Short mmCIF file of N, CA and C in Angstrom, two decimals:
data_model
loop_
_atom_site.label_atom_id
_atom_site.label_comp_id
_atom_site.label_asym_id
_atom_site.label_seq_id
_atom_site.Cartn_x
_atom_site.Cartn_y
_atom_site.Cartn_z
N UNK A 1 10.34 -18.50 4.52
CA UNK A 1 9.50 -19.00 3.44
C UNK A 1 8.31 -18.06 3.28
N UNK A 2 8.10 -17.61 2.06
CA UNK A 2 7.00 -16.69 1.81
C UNK A 2 5.72 -17.46 1.57
N UNK A 3 4.63 -16.86 1.97
CA UNK A 3 3.34 -17.50 1.73
C UNK A 3 2.95 -17.30 0.27
N UNK A 4 2.02 -18.09 -0.18
CA UNK A 4 1.55 -17.98 -1.56
C UNK A 4 0.91 -16.63 -1.77
N UNK A 5 1.04 -16.07 -2.99
CA UNK A 5 0.42 -14.78 -3.24
C UNK A 5 -1.09 -14.88 -3.09
N UNK A 6 -1.68 -13.78 -2.71
CA UNK A 6 -3.13 -13.75 -2.54
C UNK A 6 -3.81 -13.83 -3.89
N UNK A 7 -4.90 -14.54 -3.93
CA UNK A 7 -5.72 -14.56 -5.12
C UNK A 7 -6.57 -13.30 -5.12
N UNK A 8 -7.06 -12.94 -6.30
CA UNK A 8 -7.89 -11.75 -6.41
C UNK A 8 -9.07 -11.82 -5.45
N UNK A 9 -9.66 -13.00 -5.30
CA UNK A 9 -10.81 -13.12 -4.40
C UNK A 9 -10.41 -12.83 -2.96
N UNK A 10 -9.16 -13.17 -2.59
CA UNK A 10 -8.69 -12.88 -1.25
C UNK A 10 -8.54 -11.37 -1.06
N UNK A 11 -8.01 -10.69 -2.09
CA UNK A 11 -7.83 -9.25 -1.98
C UNK A 11 -9.15 -8.53 -1.85
N UNK A 12 -10.16 -9.01 -2.57
CA UNK A 12 -11.44 -8.30 -2.54
C UNK A 12 -12.06 -8.30 -1.16
N UNK A 13 -11.66 -9.25 -0.31
CA UNK A 13 -12.20 -9.30 1.04
C UNK A 13 -11.61 -8.21 1.92
N UNK A 14 -10.45 -7.69 1.52
CA UNK A 14 -9.77 -6.73 2.39
C UNK A 14 -9.49 -5.42 1.67
N UNK A 15 -10.39 -4.98 0.83
CA UNK A 15 -10.17 -3.75 0.09
C UNK A 15 -10.54 -2.51 0.88
N UNK A 16 -10.78 -2.65 2.15
CA UNK A 16 -11.11 -1.51 2.97
C UNK A 16 -10.14 -1.40 4.12
N UNK A 17 -9.56 -0.21 4.32
CA UNK A 17 -8.68 -0.06 5.46
C UNK A 17 -9.49 -0.05 6.74
N UNK A 18 -8.81 -0.29 7.85
CA UNK A 18 -9.48 -0.23 9.15
C UNK A 18 -10.01 1.17 9.38
N UNK A 19 -11.18 1.24 9.94
CA UNK A 19 -11.72 2.53 10.33
C UNK A 19 -12.16 2.44 11.77
N UNK A 20 -11.78 3.43 12.55
CA UNK A 20 -12.14 3.43 13.97
C UNK A 20 -12.61 4.83 14.33
N UNK A 21 -13.89 5.05 14.25
CA UNK A 21 -14.49 6.31 14.68
C UNK A 21 -13.81 7.55 14.15
N UNK A 22 -13.87 8.63 14.93
CA UNK A 22 -13.33 9.89 14.46
C UNK A 22 -11.82 9.92 14.40
N UNK A 23 -11.15 8.93 14.97
CA UNK A 23 -9.70 8.89 14.94
C UNK A 23 -9.14 8.30 13.66
N UNK A 24 -10.00 8.03 12.68
CA UNK A 24 -9.52 7.46 11.42
C UNK A 24 -8.45 8.37 10.86
N UNK A 25 -7.37 7.75 10.42
CA UNK A 25 -6.27 8.51 9.82
C UNK A 25 -5.64 9.45 10.84
N UNK A 26 -5.72 9.08 12.10
CA UNK A 26 -5.29 10.00 13.15
C UNK A 26 -3.79 10.23 13.18
N UNK A 27 -3.00 9.35 12.58
CA UNK A 27 -1.56 9.54 12.57
C UNK A 27 -1.08 10.29 11.35
N UNK A 28 -1.98 10.57 10.43
CA UNK A 28 -1.58 11.23 9.19
C UNK A 28 -1.15 12.66 9.48
N UNK A 29 -0.11 13.06 8.82
CA UNK A 29 0.41 14.40 8.98
C UNK A 29 -0.23 15.30 7.93
N UNK A 30 -1.03 16.28 8.34
CA UNK A 30 -1.71 17.11 7.36
C UNK A 30 -0.73 17.95 6.55
N UNK A 31 0.52 18.05 6.98
CA UNK A 31 1.51 18.84 6.25
C UNK A 31 2.18 18.05 5.12
N UNK A 32 1.99 16.73 5.07
CA UNK A 32 2.63 15.93 4.04
C UNK A 32 1.97 16.21 2.71
N UNK A 33 2.74 16.69 1.78
CA UNK A 33 2.21 17.05 0.46
C UNK A 33 1.75 15.80 -0.28
N UNK A 34 0.59 15.89 -0.89
CA UNK A 34 0.09 14.80 -1.70
C UNK A 34 -0.46 13.64 -0.90
N UNK A 35 -0.73 13.84 0.36
CA UNK A 35 -1.23 12.76 1.20
C UNK A 35 -2.70 12.50 0.98
N UNK A 36 -3.20 11.52 1.70
CA UNK A 36 -4.61 11.17 1.63
C UNK A 36 -5.43 12.22 2.36
N UNK A 37 -6.72 12.24 2.08
CA UNK A 37 -7.60 13.19 2.75
C UNK A 37 -7.53 12.98 4.25
N UNK A 38 -7.66 14.03 4.98
CA UNK A 38 -7.49 13.97 6.44
C UNK A 38 -8.83 13.92 7.14
N UNK A 39 -8.85 13.16 8.20
CA UNK A 39 -10.00 13.13 9.10
C UNK A 39 -9.45 13.21 10.49
N UNK A 40 -9.99 14.05 11.28
CA UNK A 40 -9.47 14.18 12.64
C UNK A 40 -8.16 14.93 12.62
N UNK A 41 -7.55 15.06 13.78
CA UNK A 41 -6.29 15.77 13.89
C UNK A 41 -5.11 14.89 13.60
N UNK A 42 -3.95 15.50 13.57
CA UNK A 42 -2.72 14.75 13.33
C UNK A 42 -2.17 14.28 14.67
N UNK A 43 -2.93 13.47 15.35
CA UNK A 43 -2.51 13.01 16.67
C UNK A 43 -2.14 11.54 16.61
N UNK A 44 -1.36 11.13 17.54
CA UNK A 44 -0.96 9.74 17.64
C UNK A 44 -2.05 8.98 18.37
N UNK A 45 -2.31 7.77 17.91
CA UNK A 45 -3.34 6.95 18.54
C UNK A 45 -3.00 6.72 20.01
N UNK A 46 -4.00 6.86 20.84
CA UNK A 46 -3.78 6.64 22.27
C UNK A 46 -4.22 5.24 22.69
N UNK A 47 -4.37 4.35 21.71
CA UNK A 47 -4.79 2.99 22.00
C UNK A 47 -3.73 2.31 22.84
N UNK A 48 -4.15 1.69 23.93
CA UNK A 48 -3.23 0.94 24.78
C UNK A 48 -2.95 -0.39 24.10
N UNK A 49 -1.69 -0.78 24.07
CA UNK A 49 -1.30 -1.97 23.35
C UNK A 49 -0.64 -2.96 24.29
N UNK A 50 -1.11 -4.20 24.25
CA UNK A 50 -0.42 -5.29 24.94
C UNK A 50 0.62 -5.79 23.96
N UNK A 51 1.88 -5.45 24.20
CA UNK A 51 2.94 -5.76 23.24
C UNK A 51 3.24 -7.24 23.14
N UNK A 52 2.68 -8.06 24.01
CA UNK A 52 2.89 -9.50 23.93
C UNK A 52 1.71 -10.20 23.26
N UNK A 53 0.64 -9.47 23.00
CA UNK A 53 -0.55 -10.07 22.41
C UNK A 53 -0.30 -10.43 20.95
N UNK A 54 -0.91 -11.54 20.48
CA UNK A 54 -0.80 -11.86 19.07
C UNK A 54 -1.43 -10.74 18.25
N UNK A 55 -0.85 -10.42 17.12
CA UNK A 55 -1.39 -9.36 16.28
C UNK A 55 -0.93 -7.98 16.66
N UNK A 56 0.04 -7.86 17.56
CA UNK A 56 0.64 -6.57 17.88
C UNK A 56 2.08 -6.62 17.36
N UNK A 57 2.25 -6.20 16.10
CA UNK A 57 3.53 -6.36 15.42
C UNK A 57 4.36 -5.09 15.49
N UNK A 58 5.64 -5.25 15.76
CA UNK A 58 6.56 -4.11 15.69
C UNK A 58 6.69 -3.70 14.24
N UNK A 59 7.29 -2.55 14.01
CA UNK A 59 7.47 -2.10 12.63
C UNK A 59 8.37 -3.07 11.86
N UNK A 60 9.37 -3.64 12.53
CA UNK A 60 10.24 -4.61 11.87
C UNK A 60 9.50 -5.88 11.48
N UNK A 61 8.66 -6.37 12.40
CA UNK A 61 7.85 -7.56 12.10
C UNK A 61 6.87 -7.27 10.97
N UNK A 62 6.26 -6.10 11.02
CA UNK A 62 5.31 -5.72 9.98
C UNK A 62 6.03 -5.60 8.63
N UNK A 63 7.22 -5.05 8.63
CA UNK A 63 8.00 -4.94 7.39
C UNK A 63 8.29 -6.32 6.81
N UNK A 64 8.72 -7.24 7.65
CA UNK A 64 9.02 -8.60 7.18
C UNK A 64 7.77 -9.29 6.64
N UNK A 65 6.66 -9.13 7.33
CA UNK A 65 5.43 -9.81 6.92
C UNK A 65 4.80 -9.18 5.69
N UNK A 66 4.92 -7.86 5.54
CA UNK A 66 4.24 -7.16 4.45
C UNK A 66 5.08 -7.06 3.18
N UNK A 67 6.40 -7.12 3.34
CA UNK A 67 7.27 -6.93 2.18
C UNK A 67 7.63 -5.47 1.94
N UNK A 68 7.12 -4.57 2.76
CA UNK A 68 7.48 -3.16 2.68
C UNK A 68 8.66 -2.89 3.60
N UNK A 69 9.46 -1.90 3.27
CA UNK A 69 10.54 -1.50 4.17
C UNK A 69 9.95 -0.72 5.34
N UNK A 70 10.71 -0.62 6.42
CA UNK A 70 10.25 0.17 7.57
C UNK A 70 10.06 1.63 7.16
N UNK A 71 10.95 2.15 6.33
CA UNK A 71 10.81 3.53 5.86
C UNK A 71 9.52 3.72 5.08
N UNK A 72 9.17 2.75 4.24
CA UNK A 72 7.92 2.84 3.47
C UNK A 72 6.72 2.81 4.41
N UNK A 73 6.75 1.97 5.42
CA UNK A 73 5.65 1.92 6.38
C UNK A 73 5.48 3.26 7.08
N UNK A 74 6.58 3.87 7.48
CA UNK A 74 6.50 5.20 8.12
C UNK A 74 5.95 6.24 7.14
N UNK A 75 6.43 6.19 5.91
CA UNK A 75 5.98 7.12 4.88
C UNK A 75 4.49 6.95 4.61
N UNK A 76 4.03 5.71 4.45
CA UNK A 76 2.62 5.46 4.21
C UNK A 76 1.77 5.92 5.39
N UNK A 77 2.30 5.79 6.60
CA UNK A 77 1.56 6.28 7.76
C UNK A 77 1.47 7.80 7.72
N UNK A 78 2.58 8.47 7.39
CA UNK A 78 2.56 9.94 7.29
C UNK A 78 1.58 10.41 6.22
N UNK A 79 1.53 9.69 5.09
CA UNK A 79 0.60 10.05 4.02
C UNK A 79 -0.85 9.80 4.39
N UNK A 80 -1.08 8.89 5.32
CA UNK A 80 -2.44 8.54 5.68
C UNK A 80 -2.92 7.27 5.00
N UNK A 81 -2.02 6.55 4.33
CA UNK A 81 -2.41 5.28 3.72
C UNK A 81 -2.60 4.19 4.77
N UNK A 82 -1.92 4.32 5.89
CA UNK A 82 -2.08 3.39 7.01
C UNK A 82 -2.65 4.19 8.17
N UNK A 83 -3.76 3.72 8.70
CA UNK A 83 -4.48 4.42 9.76
C UNK A 83 -4.27 3.82 11.12
N UNK A 84 -4.47 4.66 12.12
CA UNK A 84 -4.69 4.22 13.49
C UNK A 84 -3.66 3.21 13.99
N UNK A 85 -2.38 3.52 13.75
CA UNK A 85 -1.32 2.65 14.24
C UNK A 85 -1.13 2.95 15.73
N UNK A 86 -1.33 1.93 16.54
CA UNK A 86 -1.20 2.10 17.99
C UNK A 86 0.26 2.32 18.35
N UNK A 87 0.48 2.91 19.51
CA UNK A 87 1.83 3.15 20.02
C UNK A 87 1.94 2.59 21.42
N UNK A 88 3.12 2.12 21.73
CA UNK A 88 3.41 1.70 23.10
C UNK A 88 3.62 2.95 23.93
N UNK A 89 3.71 2.82 25.25
CA UNK A 89 3.98 4.01 26.07
C UNK A 89 5.29 4.71 25.70
N UNK A 90 6.22 3.97 25.08
CA UNK A 90 7.49 4.58 24.66
C UNK A 90 7.44 5.09 23.23
N UNK A 91 6.27 5.04 22.59
CA UNK A 91 6.10 5.60 21.26
C UNK A 91 6.37 4.65 20.11
N UNK A 92 6.65 3.39 20.40
CA UNK A 92 6.91 2.44 19.32
C UNK A 92 5.60 2.02 18.66
N UNK A 93 5.62 1.95 17.34
CA UNK A 93 4.44 1.56 16.59
C UNK A 93 4.11 0.09 16.82
N UNK A 94 2.80 -0.20 16.81
CA UNK A 94 2.34 -1.58 16.86
C UNK A 94 1.25 -1.73 15.79
N UNK A 95 1.52 -2.62 14.85
CA UNK A 95 0.60 -2.87 13.75
C UNK A 95 -0.25 -4.09 14.06
N UNK A 96 -1.44 -4.13 13.51
CA UNK A 96 -2.39 -5.22 13.78
C UNK A 96 -2.50 -6.14 12.56
N UNK A 97 -3.23 -7.22 12.74
CA UNK A 97 -3.52 -8.12 11.62
C UNK A 97 -4.30 -7.38 10.53
N UNK A 98 -5.19 -6.47 10.94
CA UNK A 98 -5.95 -5.69 9.96
C UNK A 98 -5.02 -4.80 9.15
N UNK A 99 -4.01 -4.23 9.80
CA UNK A 99 -3.02 -3.44 9.05
C UNK A 99 -2.33 -4.31 8.00
N UNK A 100 -1.96 -5.53 8.40
CA UNK A 100 -1.28 -6.42 7.45
C UNK A 100 -2.18 -6.76 6.27
N UNK A 101 -3.46 -6.96 6.52
CA UNK A 101 -4.40 -7.22 5.41
C UNK A 101 -4.44 -6.03 4.47
N UNK A 102 -4.56 -4.82 5.02
CA UNK A 102 -4.61 -3.61 4.21
C UNK A 102 -3.30 -3.41 3.46
N UNK A 103 -2.18 -3.72 4.11
CA UNK A 103 -0.89 -3.61 3.44
C UNK A 103 -0.78 -4.57 2.27
N UNK A 104 -1.46 -5.71 2.34
CA UNK A 104 -1.52 -6.63 1.19
C UNK A 104 -2.17 -5.98 -0.01
N UNK A 105 -3.22 -5.21 0.24
CA UNK A 105 -3.89 -4.47 -0.83
C UNK A 105 -2.94 -3.42 -1.40
N UNK A 106 -2.32 -2.64 -0.50
CA UNK A 106 -1.40 -1.59 -0.95
C UNK A 106 -0.23 -2.18 -1.73
N UNK A 107 0.26 -3.34 -1.30
CA UNK A 107 1.38 -4.00 -1.99
C UNK A 107 0.97 -4.36 -3.41
N UNK A 108 -0.21 -4.90 -3.58
CA UNK A 108 -0.70 -5.25 -4.91
C UNK A 108 -0.79 -4.00 -5.78
N UNK A 109 -1.36 -2.93 -5.23
CA UNK A 109 -1.50 -1.69 -6.00
C UNK A 109 -0.13 -1.13 -6.37
N UNK A 110 0.78 -1.09 -5.41
CA UNK A 110 2.11 -0.54 -5.67
C UNK A 110 2.87 -1.41 -6.67
N UNK A 111 2.84 -2.73 -6.46
CA UNK A 111 3.60 -3.63 -7.33
C UNK A 111 3.08 -3.64 -8.76
N UNK A 112 1.85 -3.23 -8.95
CA UNK A 112 1.31 -3.13 -10.31
C UNK A 112 1.43 -1.72 -10.86
N UNK A 113 2.14 -0.86 -10.14
CA UNK A 113 2.49 0.45 -10.68
C UNK A 113 1.52 1.57 -10.38
N UNK A 114 0.60 1.38 -9.45
CA UNK A 114 -0.32 2.47 -9.14
C UNK A 114 0.43 3.59 -8.43
N UNK A 115 0.30 4.83 -8.91
CA UNK A 115 0.95 5.95 -8.23
C UNK A 115 0.37 6.16 -6.83
N UNK A 116 1.19 6.70 -5.95
CA UNK A 116 0.79 6.93 -4.56
C UNK A 116 -0.46 7.79 -4.49
N UNK A 117 -0.57 8.78 -5.36
CA UNK A 117 -1.75 9.65 -5.34
C UNK A 117 -3.03 8.84 -5.57
N UNK A 118 -2.98 7.88 -6.51
CA UNK A 118 -4.15 7.05 -6.76
C UNK A 118 -4.39 6.08 -5.61
N UNK A 119 -3.31 5.60 -5.00
CA UNK A 119 -3.47 4.73 -3.83
C UNK A 119 -4.18 5.51 -2.72
N UNK A 120 -3.80 6.76 -2.53
CA UNK A 120 -4.48 7.61 -1.53
C UNK A 120 -5.94 7.80 -1.89
N UNK A 121 -6.21 8.02 -3.16
CA UNK A 121 -7.60 8.20 -3.60
C UNK A 121 -8.41 6.94 -3.29
N UNK A 122 -7.83 5.78 -3.59
CA UNK A 122 -8.50 4.52 -3.32
C UNK A 122 -8.77 4.37 -1.82
N UNK A 123 -7.76 4.66 -1.00
CA UNK A 123 -7.91 4.56 0.46
C UNK A 123 -9.00 5.51 0.95
N UNK A 124 -9.01 6.73 0.43
CA UNK A 124 -10.03 7.70 0.84
C UNK A 124 -11.43 7.20 0.47
N UNK A 125 -11.56 6.65 -0.73
CA UNK A 125 -12.86 6.12 -1.15
C UNK A 125 -13.28 4.95 -0.27
N UNK A 126 -12.35 4.06 0.03
CA UNK A 126 -12.67 2.89 0.86
C UNK A 126 -13.12 3.32 2.25
N UNK A 127 -12.51 4.36 2.78
CA UNK A 127 -12.88 4.85 4.11
C UNK A 127 -14.24 5.55 4.11
N UNK A 128 -14.65 6.00 2.95
CA UNK A 128 -15.88 6.80 2.85
C UNK A 128 -17.14 5.96 2.86
N UNK A 129 -17.03 4.66 2.72
CA UNK A 129 -18.20 3.81 2.81
C UNK A 129 -18.62 3.19 1.49
N UNK A 130 -19.67 2.39 1.59
CA UNK A 130 -20.13 1.61 0.44
C UNK A 130 -20.66 2.47 -0.71
N UNK A 131 -21.06 3.69 -0.44
CA UNK A 131 -21.58 4.52 -1.52
C UNK A 131 -20.49 4.89 -2.53
N UNK A 132 -19.23 4.58 -2.24
CA UNK A 132 -18.12 4.88 -3.17
C UNK A 132 -17.66 3.65 -3.94
N UNK A 133 -18.37 2.55 -3.83
CA UNK A 133 -17.94 1.32 -4.50
C UNK A 133 -17.82 1.53 -6.01
N UNK A 134 -18.76 2.23 -6.60
CA UNK A 134 -18.70 2.50 -8.04
C UNK A 134 -17.43 3.25 -8.42
N UNK A 135 -17.07 4.25 -7.62
CA UNK A 135 -15.84 5.00 -7.88
C UNK A 135 -14.61 4.12 -7.70
N UNK A 136 -14.65 3.24 -6.71
CA UNK A 136 -13.52 2.33 -6.50
C UNK A 136 -13.36 1.39 -7.68
N UNK A 137 -14.48 0.87 -8.17
CA UNK A 137 -14.43 -0.01 -9.35
C UNK A 137 -13.82 0.74 -10.53
N UNK A 138 -14.26 1.98 -10.75
CA UNK A 138 -13.74 2.77 -11.87
C UNK A 138 -12.24 3.00 -11.72
N UNK A 139 -11.80 3.33 -10.52
CA UNK A 139 -10.37 3.56 -10.29
C UNK A 139 -9.58 2.28 -10.55
N UNK A 140 -10.06 1.15 -10.04
CA UNK A 140 -9.37 -0.12 -10.24
C UNK A 140 -9.41 -0.56 -11.70
N UNK A 141 -10.51 -0.31 -12.39
CA UNK A 141 -10.59 -0.65 -13.82
C UNK A 141 -9.60 0.18 -14.62
N UNK A 142 -9.52 1.48 -14.34
CA UNK A 142 -8.54 2.33 -15.03
C UNK A 142 -7.12 1.81 -14.78
N UNK A 143 -6.86 1.41 -13.56
CA UNK A 143 -5.54 0.89 -13.23
C UNK A 143 -5.28 -0.43 -13.95
N UNK A 144 -6.29 -1.28 -14.02
CA UNK A 144 -6.15 -2.55 -14.73
C UNK A 144 -5.81 -2.33 -16.19
N UNK A 145 -6.44 -1.34 -16.81
CA UNK A 145 -6.14 -1.02 -18.21
C UNK A 145 -4.67 -0.62 -18.35
N UNK A 146 -4.19 0.21 -17.43
CA UNK A 146 -2.78 0.62 -17.47
C UNK A 146 -1.86 -0.58 -17.27
N UNK A 147 -2.23 -1.49 -16.37
CA UNK A 147 -1.43 -2.70 -16.15
C UNK A 147 -1.41 -3.55 -17.41
N UNK A 148 -2.58 -3.72 -18.04
CA UNK A 148 -2.65 -4.50 -19.28
C UNK A 148 -1.77 -3.90 -20.37
N UNK A 149 -1.76 -2.56 -20.47
CA UNK A 149 -0.92 -1.90 -21.48
C UNK A 149 0.55 -2.15 -21.20
N UNK A 150 0.96 -2.05 -19.94
CA UNK A 150 2.37 -2.31 -19.59
C UNK A 150 2.74 -3.76 -19.86
N UNK A 151 1.80 -4.67 -19.56
CA UNK A 151 2.07 -6.09 -19.82
C UNK A 151 2.23 -6.35 -21.31
N UNK A 152 1.39 -5.76 -22.14
CA UNK A 152 1.49 -5.93 -23.59
C UNK A 152 2.82 -5.38 -24.09
N UNK A 153 3.24 -4.25 -23.57
CA UNK A 153 4.52 -3.66 -23.94
C UNK A 153 5.68 -4.59 -23.55
N UNK A 154 5.61 -5.15 -22.36
CA UNK A 154 6.66 -6.08 -21.92
C UNK A 154 6.70 -7.34 -22.77
N UNK A 155 5.54 -7.86 -23.16
CA UNK A 155 5.50 -9.05 -24.01
C UNK A 155 6.15 -8.73 -25.35
N UNK A 156 5.86 -7.57 -25.92
CA UNK A 156 6.47 -7.17 -27.19
C UNK A 156 7.99 -7.05 -27.05
N UNK A 157 8.45 -6.49 -25.96
CA UNK A 157 9.90 -6.36 -25.73
C UNK A 157 10.55 -7.72 -25.51
N UNK A 158 9.86 -8.60 -24.82
CA UNK A 158 10.39 -9.95 -24.63
C UNK A 158 10.50 -10.66 -25.97
N UNK A 159 9.47 -10.51 -26.81
CA UNK A 159 9.52 -11.13 -28.13
C UNK A 159 10.68 -10.58 -28.95
N UNK A 160 10.95 -9.30 -28.84
CA UNK A 160 12.09 -8.70 -29.52
C UNK A 160 13.39 -9.34 -29.03
N UNK A 161 13.53 -9.48 -27.71
CA UNK A 161 14.72 -10.11 -27.15
C UNK A 161 14.88 -11.55 -27.64
N UNK A 162 13.79 -12.28 -27.68
CA UNK A 162 13.85 -13.66 -28.19
C UNK A 162 14.32 -13.69 -29.64
N UNK A 163 13.85 -12.74 -30.43
CA UNK A 163 14.30 -12.63 -31.82
C UNK A 163 15.79 -12.36 -31.90
N UNK A 164 16.28 -11.47 -31.07
CA UNK A 164 17.72 -11.17 -31.04
C UNK A 164 18.52 -12.40 -30.64
N UNK A 165 18.06 -13.11 -29.63
CA UNK A 165 18.74 -14.32 -29.18
C UNK A 165 18.81 -15.34 -30.32
N UNK A 166 17.67 -15.53 -31.00
CA UNK A 166 17.63 -16.47 -32.13
C UNK A 166 18.61 -16.03 -33.22
N UNK A 167 18.64 -14.74 -33.52
CA UNK A 167 19.55 -14.23 -34.54
C UNK A 167 21.00 -14.52 -34.16
N UNK A 168 21.39 -14.16 -32.94
CA UNK A 168 22.78 -14.36 -32.53
C UNK A 168 23.16 -15.84 -32.51
N UNK A 169 22.22 -16.69 -32.14
CA UNK A 169 22.50 -18.13 -32.19
C UNK A 169 22.70 -18.60 -33.63
N UNK A 170 21.96 -17.98 -34.54
CA UNK A 170 22.07 -18.41 -35.94
C UNK A 170 23.39 -17.99 -36.59
N UNK A 171 24.03 -16.95 -36.07
CA UNK A 171 25.29 -16.49 -36.66
C UNK A 171 26.51 -16.98 -35.90
N UNK A 172 26.31 -17.79 -34.89
CA UNK A 172 27.45 -18.36 -34.16
C UNK A 172 28.26 -19.25 -35.10
N UNK A 173 29.59 -19.16 -35.02
CA UNK A 173 30.41 -20.04 -35.89
C UNK A 173 30.34 -21.50 -35.48
#
């Protein structure tokens, strides 16, 4: 059973990815083309993880909870959209509750059609601190305009389909 979708007010509480000192974006691969801005090296987090602790989710659990595929989670980590993913001693990823909150934001952006490049820009701005709030608002407003345009186009196409349905019903013998 899926939980109710987040309200806009819920999303606004989690519009910032986790940041942890100089290791922010530490799993990002600087060689990935079109990725988010890099901070620190392309190293794996050395955070020790209690794999039985609540909030230490495997990639499969994170995929189920977030609605993203495991491949997408790996891709977003390589791009730098997901930061500071801890690893077990055997190298398995462990995601936190904070990751899931941030993934909720990314899911909203992706599901509304925001390109990955803009998602990276948003993540970079969010990591940069409160002085970028104006830029974040502008980016989200531009995206909202694009969403509104797509919605208007879909409504027009739906109306066309309804007209066709009405026409075909009217000519039925």
